[in-house]
Amino acid sequence: MTEAPSTTADPGRWIRLALVMLPAGTILLGIASFGIWQWKKDQAADRSFKYAMALRRTISAEGIQRHTDIVREALSKPDRDLSIPGYLESTMGAENMGYTVRRTRFGTDQSNIDAELTGKTRPREIVMVLALYNDDVTRLEGTAQAISEALSIAHEVTGEAVVRSLRFAVIPDTGEALQNLREGMSRDDERLMHLFVLGSPDINQLRRITRALDTTAKGTRVIPRLATNSAEITMTSAHELKALLLHAAERP
C-alpha cells in the first residue's frame, strides 16, 4: 500500500502559507502601529490640555489693570513697535498662557502678533479678535484697554476645545500690517468667518480693514467693539466678548 506524501515535507505549502500570512501580518502591524501612534498623540494632547488648564486665569479687573498699565506705558514711547510685540510674545507664550505665539516681522521694526486655539475639525475657519495700535495719543487709553481685554480673554480660554480656530491678533495700524495679515491667511488657505475689531475703530479704520481683508467678498462678519476706559468696564466687556467668541468658534 502506497503511503500519502507527508504535508510537512511539501515546500510549496510553506510558500503558500507565507504568501498568505505576510500581507496579513503587515496589515496587522500597520493597524497596531497606527493605534500606538494615536494613543501617543492622545496622551500628548491630554498633557497639553492639562497644562493649559493649569495656566488659566479668570478674567478680573486686577489682571486687566496690570496689563493696561504696562501696555499704556509701552504705547506712549517711541519704541512701541518693539515693546508691544515683545510684551505680547512673552505674556501669551507657553510658560504664561500656554500659546504658541507667531510673530511676523516686516518693515524696519514692525511685527504682527497672533496666538490661537486651533479648531478641532474646521481649523481653517477663523474667528479673529483684532486690536490695532498706533501713536495717536487721543486713542491711547482705549487701545491699551482693548489689548488688555484680548489678553484677559485669551488667558481665561487657554486650552478650550473649539471647532473653528479662535485667533487673537494685535498689529500696528498700518496698511502693510493688514496686508501681511491677509497674505498669511491666504497662504494657509484660511477663511475669516468672524472678525471682532476692538477699541471703537473709526469709519476710516474699518474701511481700511475691510478692504485689506476683503471681508465683503469673503462673507466675513465684521463686529466693531466699543472702546472702554476703565478696568471694570473692560472686564464686563471681556465677559460678554468671551461668550460671543466661543459661540462663533463653536464648542465640539
GROMACS .gro file of N, CA and C in nm, residues 95-234:
model
  420
   95GLU      N    1   0.495   7.953   2.860
   95GLU     CA    2   0.515   7.949   3.005
   95GLU      C    3   0.408   8.026   3.082
   96ASN      N    4   0.344   8.124   3.016
   96ASN     CA    5   0.247   8.208   3.087
   96ASN      C    6   0.101   8.176   3.054
   97MET      N    7   0.071   8.161   2.926
   97MET     CA    8  -0.067   8.129   2.886
   97MET      C    9  -0.079   7.998   2.810
   98GLY      N   10   0.034   7.942   2.768
   98GLY     CA   11   0.029   7.814   2.701
   98GLY      C   12   0.011   7.819   2.551
   99TYR      N   13   0.019   7.939   2.492
   99TYR     CA   14   0.001   7.951   2.347
   99TYR      C   15   0.134   7.942   2.272
  100THR      N   16   0.124   7.898   2.148
  100THR     CA   17   0.237   7.913   2.056
  100THR      C   18   0.215   8.045   1.984
  101VAL      N   19   0.298   8.142   2.013
  101VAL     CA   20   0.280   8.277   1.959
  101VAL      C   21   0.355   8.292   1.828
  102ARG      N   22   0.287   8.346   1.728
  102ARG     CA   23   0.351   8.372   1.599
  102ARG      C   24   0.383   8.521   1.588
  103ARG      N   25   0.505   8.550   1.549
  103ARG     CA   26   0.546   8.689   1.530
  103ARG      C   27   0.595   8.704   1.387
  104THR      N   28   0.521   8.782   1.309
  104THR     CA   29   0.556   8.806   1.169
  104THR      C   30   0.620   8.943   1.157
  105ARG      N   31   0.748   8.947   1.125
  105ARG     CA   32   0.821   9.073   1.118
  105ARG      C   33   0.817   9.129   0.976
  106PHE      N   34   0.811   9.260   0.966
  106PHE     CA   35   0.813   9.327   0.836
  106PHE      C   36   0.860   9.471   0.855
  107GLY      N   37   0.891   9.535   0.747
  107GLY     CA   38   0.940   9.673   0.756
  107GLY      C   39   1.069   9.680   0.835
  108THR      N   40   1.090   9.793   0.901
  108THR     CA   41   1.213   9.813   0.979
  108THR      C   42   1.205   9.743   1.114
  109ASP      N   43   1.100   9.775   1.192
  109ASP     CA   44   1.090   9.721   1.328
  109ASP      C   45   0.954   9.660   1.359
  110GLN      N   46   0.862   9.661   1.267
  110GLN     CA   47   0.725   9.623   1.299
  110GLN      C   48   0.702   9.472   1.297
  111SER      N   49   0.600   9.429   1.372
  111SER     CA   50   0.564   9.288   1.379
  111SER      C   51   0.414   9.273   1.400
  112ASN      N   52   0.357   9.170   1.339
  112ASN     CA   53   0.222   9.126   1.373
  112ASN      C   54   0.234   9.011   1.473
  113ILE      N   55   0.149   9.012   1.574
  113ILE     CA   56   0.149   8.906   1.675
  113ILE      C   57   0.013   8.837   1.674
  114ASP      N   58   0.014   8.704   1.674
  114ASP     CA   59  -0.112   8.634   1.694
  114ASP      C   60  -0.088   8.501   1.766
  115ALA      N   61  -0.193   8.457   1.832
  115ALA     CA   62  -0.192   8.328   1.902
  115ALA      C   63  -0.333   8.273   1.892
  116GLU      N   64  -0.347   8.141   1.889
  116GLU     CA   65  -0.480   8.087   1.865
  116GLU      C   66  -0.506   7.956   1.940
  117LEU      N   67  -0.635   7.931   1.956
  117LEU     CA   68  -0.684   7.798   1.988
  117LEU      C   69  -0.721   7.736   1.854
  118THR      N   70  -0.648   7.636   1.811
  118THR     CA   71  -0.671   7.578   1.679
  118THR      C   72  -0.795   7.491   1.679
  119GLY      N   73  -0.880   7.511   1.580
  119GLY     CA   74  -1.005   7.436   1.570
  119GLY      C   75  -0.981   7.287   1.554
  120LYS      N   76  -1.067   7.207   1.619
  120LYS     CA   77  -1.051   7.062   1.617
  120LYS      C   78  -1.093   7.001   1.483
  121THR      N   79  -1.199   7.052   1.423
  121THR     CA   80  -1.250   6.990   1.299
  121THR      C   81  -1.250   7.085   1.180
  122ARG      N   82  -1.256   7.218   1.205
  122ARG     CA   83  -1.253   7.314   1.095
  122ARG      C   84  -1.146   7.421   1.124
  123PRO      N   85  -1.020   7.379   1.129
  123PRO     CA   86  -0.915   7.472   1.172
  123PRO      C   87  -0.890   7.588   1.077
  124ARG      N   88  -0.931   7.576   0.950
  124ARG     CA   89  -0.906   7.684   0.855
  124ARG      C   90  -1.018   7.788   0.854
  125GLU      N   91  -1.120   7.766   0.933
  125GLU     CA   92  -1.224   7.868   0.952
  125GLU      C   93  -1.185   7.949   1.076
  126ILE      N   94  -1.165   8.080   1.057
  126ILE     CA   95  -1.105   8.163   1.162
  126ILE      C   96  -1.206   8.258   1.224
  127VAL      N   97  -1.207   8.260   1.356
  127VAL     CA   98  -1.275   8.364   1.433
  127VAL      C   99  -1.165   8.448   1.495
  128MET      N  100  -1.160   8.577   1.459
  128MET     CA  101  -1.046   8.659   1.500
  128MET      C  102  -1.087   8.776   1.587
  129VAL      N  103  -1.007   8.796   1.693
  129VAL     CA  104  -1.013   8.918   1.774
  129VAL      C  105  -0.895   9.004   1.729
  130LEU      N  106  -0.924   9.126   1.684
  130LEU     CA  107  -0.819   9.211   1.628
  130LEU      C  108  -0.810   9.343   1.705
  131ALA      N  109  -0.690   9.376   1.749
  131ALA     CA  110  -0.663   9.506   1.811
  131ALA      C  111  -0.549   9.573   1.735
  132LEU      N  112  -0.568   9.698   1.697
  132LEU     CA  113  -0.466   9.774   1.626
  132LEU      C  114  -0.412   9.884   1.718
  133TYR      N  115  -0.286   9.918   1.701
  133TYR     CA  116  -0.229  10.025   1.782
  133TYR      C  117  -0.147  10.120   1.693
  134ASN      N  118  -0.139  10.246   1.738
  134ASN     CA  119  -0.060  10.347   1.666
  134ASN      C  120  -0.011  10.451   1.766
  135ASP      N  121   0.030  10.566   1.715
  135ASP     CA  122   0.085  10.670   1.803
  135ASP      C  123  -0.015  10.780   1.835
  136ASP      N  124  -0.144  10.755   1.811
  136ASP     CA  125  -0.248  10.854   1.837
  136ASP      C  126  -0.274  10.862   1.988
  137VAL      N  127  -0.233  10.972   2.049
  137VAL     CA  128  -0.246  10.985   2.195
  137VAL      C  129  -0.393  10.994   2.237
  138THR      N  130  -0.480  11.041   2.149
  138THR     CA  131  -0.622  11.052   2.184
  138THR      C  132  -0.689  10.914   2.195
  139ARG      N  133  -0.626  10.814   2.137
  139ARG     CA  134  -0.681  10.679   2.141
  139ARG      C  135  -0.602  10.587   2.234
  140LEU      N  136  -0.502  10.643   2.302
  140LEU     CA  137  -0.408  10.561   2.378
  140LEU      C  138  -0.479  10.476   2.484
  141GLU      N  139  -0.567  10.536   2.563
  141GLU     CA  140  -0.632  10.460   2.671
  141GLU      C  141  -0.722  10.350   2.616
  142GLY      N  142  -0.800  10.384   2.512
  142GLY     CA  143  -0.888  10.284   2.453
  142GLY      C  144  -0.811  10.168   2.392
  143THR      N  145  -0.696  10.200   2.331
  143THR     CA  146  -0.612  10.095   2.271
  143THR      C  147  -0.552  10.006   2.378
  144ALA      N  148  -0.503  10.069   2.486
  144ALA     CA  149  -0.444   9.991   2.596
  144ALA      C  150  -0.549   9.898   2.658
  145GLN      N  151  -0.670   9.948   2.676
  145GLN     CA  152  -0.778   9.866   2.732
  145GLN      C  153  -0.816   9.753   2.635
  146ALA      N  154  -0.816   9.782   2.505
  146ALA     CA  155  -0.852   9.681   2.405
  146ALA      C  156  -0.752   9.566   2.404
  147ILE      N  157  -0.624   9.598   2.408
  147ILE     CA  158  -0.521   9.493   2.410
  147ILE      C  159  -0.530   9.413   2.539
  148SER      N  160  -0.556   9.482   2.650
  148SER     CA  161  -0.570   9.413   2.779
  148SER      C  162  -0.691   9.321   2.778
  149GLU      N  163  -0.799   9.365   2.715
  149GLU     CA  164  -0.919   9.281   2.705
  149GLU      C  165  -0.889   9.152   2.628
  150ALA      N  166  -0.819   9.166   2.516
  150ALA     CA  167  -0.783   9.048   2.435
  150ALA      C  168  -0.695   8.953   2.517
  151LEU      N  169  -0.598   9.007   2.589
  151LEU     CA  170  -0.508   8.924   2.670
  151LEU      C  171  -0.585   8.851   2.780
  152SER      N  172  -0.676   8.921   2.845
  152SER     CA  173  -0.752   8.861   2.956
  152SER      C  174  -0.842   8.748   2.908
  153ILE      N  175  -0.906   8.768   2.793
  153ILE     CA  176  -0.991   8.661   2.738
  153ILE      C  177  -0.905   8.542   2.698
  154ALA      N  178  -0.793   8.570   2.631
  154ALA     CA  179  -0.704   8.462   2.589
  154ALA      C  180  -0.657   8.380   2.708
  155HIS      N  181  -0.632   8.447   2.820
  155HIS     CA  182  -0.583   8.376   2.939
  155HIS      C  183  -0.693   8.287   2.999
  156GLU      N  184  -0.817   8.332   2.993
  156GLU     CA  185  -0.925   8.252   3.051
  156GLU      C  186  -0.966   8.134   2.964
  157VAL      N  187  -0.948   8.145   2.833
  157VAL     CA  188  -0.993   8.036   2.745
  157VAL      C  189  -0.880   7.944   2.701
  158THR      N  190  -0.758   7.966   2.748
  158THR     CA  191  -0.647   7.881   2.705
  158THR      C  192  -0.679   7.734   2.730
  159GLY      N  193  -0.654   7.651   2.630
  159GLY     CA  194  -0.684   7.509   2.640
  159GLY      C  195  -0.825   7.472   2.602
  160GLU      N  196  -0.910   7.570   2.577
  160GLU     CA  197  -1.050   7.543   2.541
  160GLU      C  198  -1.057   7.469   2.408
  161ALA      N  199  -1.147   7.372   2.399
  161ALA     CA  200  -1.167   7.300   2.273
  161ALA      C  201  -1.270   7.374   2.188
  162VAL      N  202  -1.233   7.403   2.062
  162VAL     CA  203  -1.322   7.473   1.971
  162VAL      C  204  -1.323   7.404   1.835
  163VAL      N  205  -1.430   7.423   1.761
  163VAL     CA  206  -1.442   7.363   1.628
  163VAL      C  207  -1.364   7.446   1.526
  164ARG      N  208  -1.388   7.577   1.528
  164ARG     CA  209  -1.313   7.670   1.443
  164ARG      C  210  -1.195   7.727   1.521
  165SER      N  211  -1.097   7.779   1.450
  165SER     CA  212  -0.982   7.838   1.518
  165SER      C  213  -1.018   7.976   1.573
  166LEU      N  214  -0.985   7.998   1.699
  166LEU     CA  215  -1.008   8.126   1.765
  166LEU      C  216  -0.873   8.195   1.780
  167ARG      N  217  -0.858   8.305   1.709
  167ARG     CA  218  -0.727   8.371   1.699
  167ARG      C  219  -0.730   8.511   1.760
  168PHE      N  220  -0.627   8.542   1.837
  168PHE     CA  221  -0.609   8.675   1.896
  168PHE      C  222  -0.493   8.743   1.824
  169ALA      N  223  -0.519   8.857   1.760
  169ALA     CA  224  -0.416   8.925   1.682
  169ALA      C  225  -0.405   9.070   1.725
  170VAL      N  226  -0.282   9.115   1.742
  170VAL     CA  227  -0.253   9.256   1.773
  170VAL      C  228  -0.150   9.303   1.672
  171ILE      N  229  -0.183   9.410   1.598
  171ILE     CA  230  -0.097   9.453   1.488
  171ILE      C  231  -0.086   9.605   1.486
  172PRO      N  232   0.021   9.659   1.426
  172PRO     CA  233   0.028   9.803   1.406
  172PRO      C  234  -0.084   9.849   1.313
  173ASP      N  235  -0.127   9.970   1.331
  173ASP     CA  236  -0.235  10.025   1.249
  173ASP      C  237  -0.177  10.081   1.119
  174THR      N  238  -0.131   9.991   1.032
  174THR     CA  239  -0.073  10.030   0.904
  174THR      C  240  -0.126   9.939   0.794
  175GLY      N  241  -0.121   9.990   0.671
  175GLY     CA  242  -0.162   9.910   0.556
  175GLY      C  243  -0.075   9.787   0.539
  176GLU      N  244   0.054   9.800   0.565
  176GLU     CA  245   0.146   9.687   0.549
  176GLU      C  246   0.115   9.575   0.648
  177ALA      N  247   0.077   9.613   0.771
  177ALA     CA  248   0.042   9.512   0.871
  177ALA      C  249  -0.083   9.436   0.829
  178LEU      N  250  -0.183   9.508   0.779
  178LEU     CA  251  -0.305   9.443   0.733
  178LEU      C  252  -0.279   9.353   0.612
  179GLN      N  253  -0.191   9.400   0.523
  179GLN     CA  254  -0.157   9.319   0.406
  179GLN      C  255  -0.088   9.190   0.448
  180ASN      N  256   0.002   9.200   0.546
  180ASN     CA  257   0.069   9.080   0.598
  180ASN      C  258  -0.031   8.984   0.660
  181LEU      N  259  -0.129   9.039   0.730
  181LEU     CA  260  -0.232   8.956   0.791
  181LEU      C  261  -0.310   8.880   0.684
  182ARG      N  262  -0.348   8.951   0.580
  182ARG     CA  263  -0.423   8.888   0.472
  182ARG      C  264  -0.340   8.783   0.400
  183GLU      N  265  -0.214   8.816   0.370
  183GLU     CA  266  -0.129   8.722   0.297
  183GLU      C  267  -0.107   8.593   0.377
  184GLY      N  268  -0.094   8.606   0.509
  184GLY     CA  269  -0.076   8.488   0.592
  184GLY      C  270  -0.196   8.396   0.587
  185MET      N  271  -0.316   8.452   0.593
  185MET     CA  272  -0.437   8.371   0.586
  185MET      C  273  -0.455   8.310   0.448
  186SER      N  274  -0.421   8.387   0.345
  186SER     CA  275  -0.432   8.335   0.208
  186SER      C  276  -0.334   8.221   0.185
  187ARG      N  277  -0.213   8.236   0.236
  187ARG     CA  278  -0.110   8.133   0.220
  187ARG      C  279  -0.151   8.003   0.288
  188ASP      N  280  -0.220   8.014   0.401
  188ASP     CA  281  -0.262   7.896   0.476
  188ASP      C  282  -0.402   7.849   0.435
  189ASP      N  283  -0.457   7.910   0.330
  189ASP     CA  284  -0.588   7.872   0.278
  189ASP      C  285  -0.696   7.881   0.387
  190GLU      N  286  -0.693   7.994   0.460
  190GLU     CA  287  -0.788   8.013   0.569
  190GLU      C  288  -0.902   8.105   0.526
  191ARG      N  289  -1.016   8.087   0.590
  191ARG     CA  290  -1.132   8.172   0.563
  191ARG      C  291  -1.169   8.245   0.691
  192LEU      N  292  -1.171   8.377   0.684
  192LEU     CA  293  -1.205   8.458   0.801
  192LEU      C  294  -1.358   8.464   0.812
  193MET      N  295  -1.411   8.398   0.915
  193MET     CA  296  -1.556   8.387   0.931
  193MET      C  297  -1.613   8.504   1.012
  194HIS      N  298  -1.549   8.534   1.126
  194HIS     CA  299  -1.595   8.641   1.214
  194HIS      C  300  -1.474   8.726   1.253
  195LEU      N  301  -1.490   8.857   1.248
  195LEU     CA  302  -1.382   8.948   1.284
  195LEU      C  303  -1.435   9.049   1.387
  196PHE      N  304  -1.382   9.040   1.509
  196PHE     CA  305  -1.418   9.133   1.615
  196PHE      C  306  -1.305   9.236   1.628
  197VAL      N  307  -1.335   9.360   1.596
  197VAL     CA  308  -1.235   9.467   1.599
  197VAL      C  309  -1.254   9.549   1.726
  198LEU      N  310  -1.152   9.548   1.813
  198LEU     CA  311  -1.164   9.613   1.943
  198LEU      C  312  -1.125   9.761   1.937
  199GLY      N  313  -1.171   9.836   2.039
  199GLY     CA  314  -1.125   9.973   2.056
  199GLY      C  315  -1.197  10.080   1.978
  200SER      N  316  -1.325  10.061   1.946
  200SER     CA  317  -1.403  10.160   1.871
  200SER      C  318  -1.331  10.208   1.745
  201PRO      N  319  -1.306  10.119   1.649
  201PRO     CA  320  -1.242  10.164   1.524
  201PRO      C  321  -1.330  10.267   1.455
  202ASP      N  322  -1.268  10.375   1.407
  202ASP     CA  323  -1.348  10.475   1.336
  202ASP      C  324  -1.378  10.428   1.194
  203ILE      N  325  -1.456  10.507   1.122
  203ILE     CA  326  -1.502  10.464   0.990
  203ILE      C  327  -1.387  10.443   0.893
  204ASN      N  328  -1.283  10.526   0.906
  204ASN     CA  329  -1.167  10.511   0.816
  204ASN      C  330  -1.089  10.382   0.847
  205GLN      N  331  -1.072  10.353   0.975
  205GLN     CA  332  -1.004  10.229   1.012
  205GLN      C  333  -1.082  10.107   0.963
  206LEU      N  334  -1.213  10.109   0.986
  206LEU     CA  335  -1.295   9.997   0.943
  206LEU      C  336  -1.290   9.979   0.791
  207ARG      N  337  -1.290  10.091   0.720
  207ARG     CA  338  -1.285  10.082   0.574
  207ARG      C  339  -1.153  10.020   0.529
  208ARG      N  340  -1.043  10.060   0.593
  208ARG     CA  341  -0.914  10.003   0.556
  208ARG      C  342  -0.905   9.855   0.591
  209ILE      N  343  -0.960   9.820   0.707
  209ILE     CA  344  -0.957   9.679   0.749
  209ILE      C  345  -1.039   9.592   0.656
  210THR      N  346  -1.162   9.634   0.628
  210THR     CA  347  -1.250   9.552   0.544
  210THR      C  348  -1.198   9.543   0.402
  211ARG      N  349  -1.138   9.652   0.353
  211ARG     CA  350  -1.083   9.649   0.217
  211ARG      C  351  -0.959   9.559   0.211
  212ALA      N  352  -0.871   9.573   0.309
  212ALA     CA  353  -0.747   9.495   0.308
  212ALA      C  354  -0.775   9.345   0.322
  213LEU      N  355  -0.872   9.311   0.407
  213LEU     CA  356  -0.902   9.170   0.432
  213LEU      C  357  -1.012   9.117   0.340
  214ASP      N  358  -1.064   9.204   0.254
  214ASP     CA  359  -1.164   9.163   0.154
  214ASP      C  360  -1.283   9.095   0.222
  215THR      N  361  -1.330   9.155   0.328
  215THR     CA  362  -1.434   9.090   0.409
  215THR      C  363  -1.569   9.081   0.338
  216THR      N  364  -1.602   9.179   0.254
  216THR     CA  365  -1.732   9.175   0.185
  216THR      C  366  -1.740   9.058   0.089
  217ALA      N  367  -1.636   9.043   0.006
  217ALA     CA  368  -1.635   8.934  -0.092
  217ALA      C  369  -1.629   8.798  -0.024
  218LYS      N  370  -1.563   8.790   0.089
  218LYS     CA  371  -1.544   8.661   0.157
  218LYS      C  372  -1.658   8.629   0.253
  219GLY      N  373  -1.751   8.722   0.270
  219GLY     CA  374  -1.864   8.697   0.358
  219GLY      C  375  -1.829   8.700   0.505
  220THR      N  376  -1.724   8.773   0.541
  220THR     CA  377  -1.683   8.781   0.682
  220THR      C  378  -1.779   8.871   0.760
  221ARG      N  379  -1.817   8.824   0.877
  221ARG     CA  380  -1.899   8.907   0.965
  221ARG      C  381  -1.806   8.995   1.047
  222VAL      N  382  -1.815   9.127   1.030
  222VAL     CA  383  -1.728   9.222   1.099
  222VAL      C  384  -1.805   9.287   1.213
  223ILE      N  385  -1.752   9.277   1.334
  223ILE     CA  386  -1.820   9.330   1.453
  223ILE      C  387  -1.727   9.427   1.525
  224PRO      N  388  -1.748   9.559   1.509
  224PRO     CA  389  -1.667   9.654   1.587
  224PRO      C  390  -1.712   9.655   1.733
  225ARG      N  391  -1.613   9.665   1.821
  225ARG     CA  392  -1.642   9.666   1.964
  225ARG      C  393  -1.607   9.804   2.022
  226LEU      N  394  -1.691   9.852   2.112
  226LEU     CA  395  -1.670   9.984   2.170
  226LEU      C  396  -1.545   9.987   2.257
  227ALA      N  397  -1.478  10.102   2.255
  227ALA     CA  398  -1.363  10.122   2.343
  227ALA      C  399  -1.411  10.134   2.487
  228THR      N  400  -1.326  10.096   2.581
  228THR     CA  401  -1.356  10.110   2.723
  228THR      C  402  -1.249  10.199   2.786
  229ASN      N  403  -1.279  10.250   2.905
  229ASN     CA  404  -1.184  10.343   2.965
  229ASN      C  405  -1.153  10.314   3.111
  230SER      N  406  -1.192  10.195   3.159
  230SER     CA  407  -1.157  10.156   3.295
  230SER      C  408  -1.153  10.004   3.302
  231ALA      N  409  -1.081   9.952   3.400
  231ALA     CA  410  -1.067   9.808   3.413
  231ALA      C  411  -1.201   9.740   3.439
  232GLU      N  412  -1.288   9.804   3.517
  232GLU     CA  413  -1.418   9.746   3.550
  232GLU      C  414  -1.506   9.734   3.425
  233ILE      N  415  -1.508   9.838   3.343
  233ILE     CA  416  -1.589   9.835   3.220
  233ILE      C  417  -1.529   9.734   3.122
  234THR      N  418  -1.396   9.730   3.114
  234THR     CA  419  -1.329   9.634   3.025
  234THR      C  420  -1.359   9.491   3.068
   0.00000   0.00000   0.00000
